[in-house]
């Protein structure tokens, strides 16, 4: 690894000023579970590393007054895993955080790093997309928010502008009668996903879908949304025919490639199956939430 | 380029010169002379380099030593001595849980961390706690049994 200068500023302003001095040559460091190896193997020309871990504004998990949550960019996978409030409302996110590496990785890996690293197989990113998360980015000029769906433009490419960093993630409140679920397929427990999928649905009083969103990981250059799902499901019961439609829409949304983990064809098939399972399980959880189990 | 990195390892202060790119694992092994933490994959996969950093189990191969400035570390050398084994080390030795031994420092730290948080773990808790530690020899069963035996020993000691 090339040598670099290391800074661990205690304030956001200082971190942003350091990044502004030489944007291209500077990397922000969160848990380092992606960056360390990227610097080791890709030989990325990094001159300056700015460690974010001492900046208080980037930490914390808080429920928002109108519902929903604010998660600081430095939130650890292990903190999400242990958070009872998140588990009750957003099991899709908690389940995804729980499968990131082993315990020592989850004690370092941050949510912000998972998102900014922009890997198409980033597990925690898939439920966030299905849940319609918003990001708050900050630069010396101030803050701006953007939908997570607009954040990734390709593998390892995100929409942060020079001098900007990711401050926090905002999870919207689930709609009335809403629930979510996460599904993942790997070759072995510790490997990264061959495909992952997450769904967020809500049901109306008759028990039919009122809304539905799903996202797929590892089947395209970025984590993808399943287009047209809400329109196809609205007002419909969760029947085998409707789940078949979920499968078709997910297969159509997938843009998989062949690699050492799986062929494109297998990935597309599994995207369909996992999306179907995620929608079905989210729908079941929504029903249980309404108190009419089965 | 080198700067001074000062931290506490197993209760003793350690201060050495290190480059920013030096991993915490290399710092421990080469600067502090503590070779109990093992250099396995250096990719965060095997857990052989696991240490407790301010009480949290982490893989020291993916951390820059400068990140641990001022931190409290525990390595396998801090758990017990050959004449005074920790209850976990005692159980691993009695139970035959160690074969080549390469994974054992990481296993012991993962298990120590588990028992600090959960003195009465079930098998699933134990398997989850060591899920970031690979062992190529034992098939894990004797390791799991040893950890659960240590939990019993500690419970007995507490009365
Ligand atoms: C053994 C192992 C197993 C793994 N298993 C999984 C897995 O199963 N699933 C999975 O999804 N991932 C996995 N990962 C990948 C990794 O742990 C996650 O993606 C993690 O969430 C990255 O977070 P981090 O804090 O370590 O990021 P870092 O490595 O610190 O940063 C990653 C990138 O994001 C940038 N960055 C970080 N934070 C910010 C910020 N706030 N603002 C702007 N830029 C920022 C950094 O500059 C860097 O480019 C694994 C990694 C290892 C080593
Ligand atoms: S050497 Fe660090 S995890 Fe393998
Ligand atoms: S005893 Fe040999 S690797 Fe575990």
mmCIF file of N, CA and C in Angstrom, chain B residues 5-9 12-16 24 27-28 32 53 65 68-73:
data_model
loop_
_atom_site.group_PDB
_atom_site.id
_atom_site.type_symbol
_atom_site.label_atom_id
_atom_site.label_comp_id
_atom_site.label_asym_id
_atom_site.label_seq_id
_atom_site.Cartn_x
_atom_site.Cartn_y
_atom_site.Cartn_z
ATOM 1 N N UNK B 5 2.558 6.198 17.794
ATOM 2 C CA UNK B 5 1.260 5.613 18.128
ATOM 3 C C UNK B 5 1.353 5.062 19.545
ATOM 4 N N UNK B 6 0.448 5.558 20.381
ATOM 5 C CA UNK B 6 0.491 5.160 21.791
ATOM 6 C C UNK B 6 -0.846 4.511 22.138
ATOM 7 N N UNK B 7 -0.797 3.307 22.662
ATOM 8 C CA UNK B 7 -2.024 2.643 23.085
ATOM 9 C C UNK B 7 -1.721 1.701 24.238
ATOM 10 N N UNK B 8 -2.772 1.160 24.818
ATOM 11 C CA UNK B 8 -2.582 0.253 25.943
ATOM 12 C C UNK B 8 -2.930 -1.153 25.494
ATOM 13 N N UNK B 9 -1.973 -2.072 25.638
ATOM 14 C CA UNK B 9 -2.228 -3.461 25.260
ATOM 15 C C UNK B 9 -2.110 -4.332 26.504
ATOM 16 N N UNK B 12 -0.693 -2.700 29.554
ATOM 17 C CA UNK B 12 0.610 -2.032 29.493
ATOM 18 C C UNK B 12 0.631 -1.004 28.376
ATOM 19 N N UNK B 13 1.218 0.157 28.667
ATOM 20 C CA UNK B 13 1.304 1.176 27.635
ATOM 21 C C UNK B 13 2.359 0.790 26.602
ATOM 22 N N UNK B 14 2.001 0.969 25.332
ATOM 23 C CA UNK B 14 2.933 0.692 24.235
ATOM 24 C C UNK B 14 3.020 1.946 23.391
ATOM 25 N N UNK B 15 4.226 2.420 23.122
ATOM 26 C CA UNK B 15 4.377 3.579 22.251
ATOM 27 C C UNK B 15 5.475 3.280 21.240
ATOM 28 N N UNK B 16 5.117 3.335 19.947
ATOM 29 C CA UNK B 16 6.091 3.037 18.902
ATOM 30 C C UNK B 16 5.846 3.950 17.707
ATOM 31 N N UNK B 24 -2.876 -2.502 12.349
ATOM 32 C CA UNK B 24 -2.804 -2.744 13.788
ATOM 33 C C UNK B 24 -2.180 -4.118 14.050
ATOM 34 N N UNK B 27 1.502 -3.794 13.690
ATOM 35 C CA UNK B 27 1.974 -3.027 14.842
ATOM 36 C C UNK B 27 2.110 -3.935 16.069
ATOM 37 N N UNK B 28 1.089 -4.747 16.308
ATOM 38 C CA UNK B 28 1.114 -5.635 17.481
ATOM 39 C C UNK B 28 2.219 -6.673 17.355
ATOM 40 N N UNK B 32 5.181 -4.293 18.885
ATOM 41 C CA UNK B 32 4.977 -4.668 20.294
ATOM 42 C C UNK B 32 5.545 -6.053 20.596
ATOM 43 N N UNK B 53 -10.782 -4.324 20.867
ATOM 44 C CA UNK B 53 -10.411 -2.909 20.763
ATOM 45 C C UNK B 53 -11.478 -2.126 21.510
ATOM 46 N N UNK B 65 -2.998 1.090 12.438
ATOM 47 C CA UNK B 65 -2.573 1.271 13.834
ATOM 48 C C UNK B 65 -2.914 2.677 14.321
ATOM 49 N N UNK B 68 -6.069 3.328 16.187
ATOM 50 C CA UNK B 68 -6.200 2.819 17.561
ATOM 51 C C UNK B 68 -5.457 3.702 18.557
ATOM 52 N N UNK B 69 -5.032 4.872 18.118
ATOM 53 C CA UNK B 69 -4.347 5.832 19.005
ATOM 54 C C UNK B 69 -5.146 5.997 20.309
ATOM 55 N N UNK B 70 -4.511 5.743 21.437
ATOM 56 C CA UNK B 70 -5.180 5.965 22.728
ATOM 57 C C UNK B 70 -6.129 4.848 23.154
ATOM 58 N N UNK B 71 -6.245 3.798 22.343
ATOM 59 C CA UNK B 71 -7.242 2.758 22.639
ATOM 60 C C UNK B 71 -6.733 1.748 23.671
ATOM 61 N N UNK B 72 -7.684 0.991 24.202
ATOM 62 C CA UNK B 72 -7.381 -0.119 25.116
ATOM 63 C C UNK B 72 -7.521 -1.412 24.324
ATOM 64 N N UNK B 73 -6.440 -2.187 24.248
ATOM 65 C CA UNK B 73 -6.508 -3.441 23.502
ATOM 66 C C UNK B 73 -6.314 -4.649 24.404
#
